[in-house]
């Protein structure tokens, strides 16, 4: 049975810290749901469709700073600043309690992005930056898997570019990069 966190649980756990989400629409959806768990007065989605590709910054009633950066390719200035902090003496108060990263579907949908090879290169450089950082980038870093799509709910154009086999390959690649076969528990 899973514990359902209430705002007071999160406030105790996060203790006025910062939480940062960077990524695509799946990441944005998780951000808004997380923000709403932290503080039920916060919205559960962007205010309107024109603002769905915007950045968001909220402070909860318990003083938890919640940030979302729209970056479906994980290549913006925000993510580069997070992965490669300019100040070697960054204060521990600047370090997020939680950093959530998510990307993938835009690489499949927009061929000019470079597709799977470009996604693999971005994930490789992102994970390298996380593991080689002189100080932890966050107390906990979460790399989200690429979300499965429901072809019947996609436009024809999107359904033609987003295939389950590509998503499976991306998630398999991600799993092997995060937890190589030699380090996995055999049971």
Coordinates of C-alpha atoms in Angstrom, one line a residue:
X1 CA 0.0 0.0 0.0
X2 CA 1.5 3.3 -1.0
X3 CA 1.4 6.3 1.3
X4 CA -0.5 9.3 -0.1
X5 CA 1.4 12.4 0.7
X6 CA -0.5 15.3 2.1
X7 CA 0.7 18.9 2.1
X8 CA 2.0 18.7 5.7
X9 CA 4.0 15.6 4.8
X10 CA 5.7 17.3 1.9
X11 CA 6.3 20.5 4.0
X12 CA 8.0 18.4 6.6
X13 CA 10.1 16.5 4.1
X14 CA 11.0 19.4 1.9
X15 CA 11.5 21.9 4.7
X16 CA 11.3 25.1 2.6
X17 CA 13.6 23.8 -0.1
X18 CA 13.5 24.1 -3.9
X19 CA 12.1 21.6 -6.4
X20 CA 13.0 21.9 -10.1
X21 CA 11.4 20.2 -13.1
X22 CA 12.9 20.5 -16.6
X23 CA 11.4 19.0 -19.7
X24 CA 8.5 18.3 -22.0
X25 CA 4.7 18.1 -21.6
X26 CA 4.9 14.8 -19.5
X27 CA 7.3 16.6 -17.1
X28 CA 5.0 19.6 -17.0
X29 CA 2.0 17.5 -16.2
X30 CA 4.0 15.8 -13.3
X31 CA 5.1 19.3 -12.1
X32 CA 1.6 20.6 -11.9
X33 CA 0.4 17.5 -10.1
X34 CA 3.3 17.6 -7.7
X35 CA 2.7 21.3 -7.0
X36 CA -0.9 20.6 -6.3
X37 CA 0.0 17.9 -3.8
X38 CA 2.5 20.3 -2.1
X39 CA -0.2 23.0 -2.0
X40 CA -3.8 22.4 -3.1
X41 CA -4.2 26.1 -3.8
X42 CA -1.7 25.8 -6.7
X43 CA -3.1 25.1 -10.2
X44 CA -3.1 21.6 -11.7
X45 CA -2.4 22.8 -15.3
X46 CA -1.2 25.9 -17.2
X47 CA -3.8 28.7 -17.2
X48 CA -4.5 28.2 -21.0
X49 CA -3.3 26.5 -24.1
X50 CA -1.1 29.4 -25.2
X51 CA 0.9 29.2 -22.0
X52 CA 1.6 25.4 -22.0
X53 CA 5.2 26.0 -23.3
X54 CA 6.0 28.5 -20.6
X55 CA 8.2 28.3 -17.5
X56 CA 6.5 28.4 -14.1
X57 CA 7.6 29.4 -10.6
X58 CA 5.4 29.0 -7.6
X59 CA 6.1 29.2 -3.9
X60 CA 3.8 27.0 -1.7
X61 CA 2.2 28.1 1.5
X62 CA 4.9 26.1 3.3
X63 CA 7.6 28.1 1.5
X64 CA 8.7 25.3 -1.0
X65 CA 9.9 26.8 -4.2
X66 CA 8.6 25.0 -7.2
X67 CA 10.1 25.6 -10.6
X68 CA 9.3 24.2 -14.1
X69 CA 11.3 25.0 -17.2
X70 CA 9.9 24.2 -20.5
X71 CA 12.7 22.4 -22.4
X72 CA 11.6 19.3 -24.4
X73 CA 15.1 18.9 -25.8
X74 CA 17.0 19.4 -22.5
X75 CA 19.2 22.0 -24.2
X76 CA 18.2 25.4 -22.8
X77 CA 20.2 27.8 -20.9
X78 CA 18.3 26.8 -17.7
X79 CA 19.4 23.2 -17.9
X80 CA 22.9 24.1 -18.8
X81 CA 23.1 26.4 -15.8
X82 CA 21.8 23.6 -13.6
X83 CA 24.2 21.0 -15.1
X84 CA 27.2 23.3 -15.2
X85 CA 26.9 25.8 -12.4
X86 CA 29.2 28.8 -13.0
X87 CA 30.0 29.2 -9.3
X88 CA 32.2 26.5 -7.9
X89 CA 31.1 27.7 -4.5
X90 CA 27.4 27.4 -5.0
X91 CA 25.6 27.6 -1.7
X92 CA 24.0 24.5 -0.5
X93 CA 20.7 26.5 -0.2
X94 CA 20.8 26.8 -4.0
X95 CA 20.9 23.1 -4.4
X96 CA 17.4 21.7 -5.1
X97 CA 16.0 18.9 -3.0
X98 CA 14.6 17.3 -6.1
X99 CA 15.6 17.7 -9.8
X100 CA 13.3 16.0 -12.3
X101 CA 14.3 15.8 -16.0
X102 CA 12.2 14.5 -18.8
X103 CA 12.6 14.4 -22.6
X104 CA 12.1 12.2 -25.6
X105 CA 8.8 12.6 -27.6
X106 CA 9.8 15.9 -29.3
X107 CA 12.9 14.2 -30.6
X108 CA 10.7 11.6 -32.2
X109 CA 8.1 14.0 -33.5
X110 CA 10.3 16.7 -35.0
X111 CA 12.8 15.1 -37.3
X112 CA 14.8 18.3 -37.6
X113 CA 15.8 17.7 -33.9
X114 CA 18.1 14.9 -35.0
X115 CA 15.8 12.1 -33.8
X116 CA 17.0 9.2 -31.8
X117 CA 20.7 9.8 -32.3
X118 CA 20.3 13.4 -31.0
X119 CA 18.3 12.2 -28.0
X120 CA 20.9 9.6 -27.1
X121 CA 23.7 12.2 -27.4
X122 CA 21.7 14.6 -25.2
X123 CA 20.9 12.0 -22.6
X124 CA 24.6 10.8 -22.6
X125 CA 25.9 14.4 -22.0
X126 CA 23.2 15.1 -19.4
X127 CA 24.0 12.0 -17.4
X128 CA 27.7 12.6 -17.7
X129 CA 27.3 16.2 -16.4
X130 CA 25.2 14.8 -13.4
X131 CA 27.8 12.1 -12.5
X132 CA 30.8 14.4 -13.1
X133 CA 29.5 17.4 -11.2
X134 CA 32.0 18.4 -8.4
X135 CA 29.0 18.8 -6.1
X136 CA 25.6 17.2 -6.2
X137 CA 23.2 19.0 -8.5
X138 CA 20.3 18.1 -6.2
X139 CA 19.6 15.9 -3.2
X140 CA 17.8 13.6 -5.6
X141 CA 17.9 13.6 -9.4
X142 CA 15.1 11.8 -11.3
X143 CA 15.4 11.1 -15.0
X144 CA 11.9 10.2 -16.3
X145 CA 11.3 7.4 -18.8
X146 CA 9.9 8.4 -22.1
X147 CA 6.1 8.2 -21.9
X148 CA 4.3 5.6 -23.9
X149 CA 1.8 7.2 -26.3
X150 CA -1.7 6.1 -27.2
X151 CA -1.7 6.2 -31.1
X152 CA -5.4 6.6 -31.3
X153 CA -5.3 9.8 -29.3
X154 CA -2.6 11.4 -31.5
X155 CA -3.0 13.3 -34.7
X156 CA -2.1 11.4 -37.8
X157 CA 1.1 13.4 -38.1
X158 CA 2.2 12.6 -34.5
X159 CA 1.1 8.9 -34.8
X160 CA 3.3 8.6 -37.9
X161 CA 6.4 9.8 -36.0
X162 CA 6.0 8.4 -32.5
X163 CA 6.2 4.6 -32.5
X164 CA 6.1 2.3 -29.5
X165 CA 9.2 0.5 -30.7
X166 CA 11.2 3.8 -30.7
X167 CA 9.9 4.6 -27.2
X168 CA 10.9 1.1 -26.0
X169 CA 14.3 1.6 -27.5
X170 CA 14.7 5.0 -25.8
X171 CA 13.7 3.6 -22.4
X172 CA 15.9 0.6 -22.8
X173 CA 18.8 2.9 -23.6
X174 CA 18.0 5.1 -20.6
X175 CA 17.8 2.1 -18.3
X176 CA 21.2 0.8 -19.5
X177 CA 22.8 4.2 -19.0
X178 CA 21.4 4.7 -15.5
X179 CA 21.9 1.2 -14.4
X180 CA 24.3 -0.8 -16.5
X181 CA 23.7 -4.6 -16.6
X182 CA 26.7 -5.4 -14.5
X183 CA 25.4 -3.3 -11.6
X184 CA 21.8 -4.7 -11.6
X185 CA 20.6 -7.0 -9.0
X186 CA 20.3 -10.5 -10.6
X187 CA 17.1 -11.2 -8.7

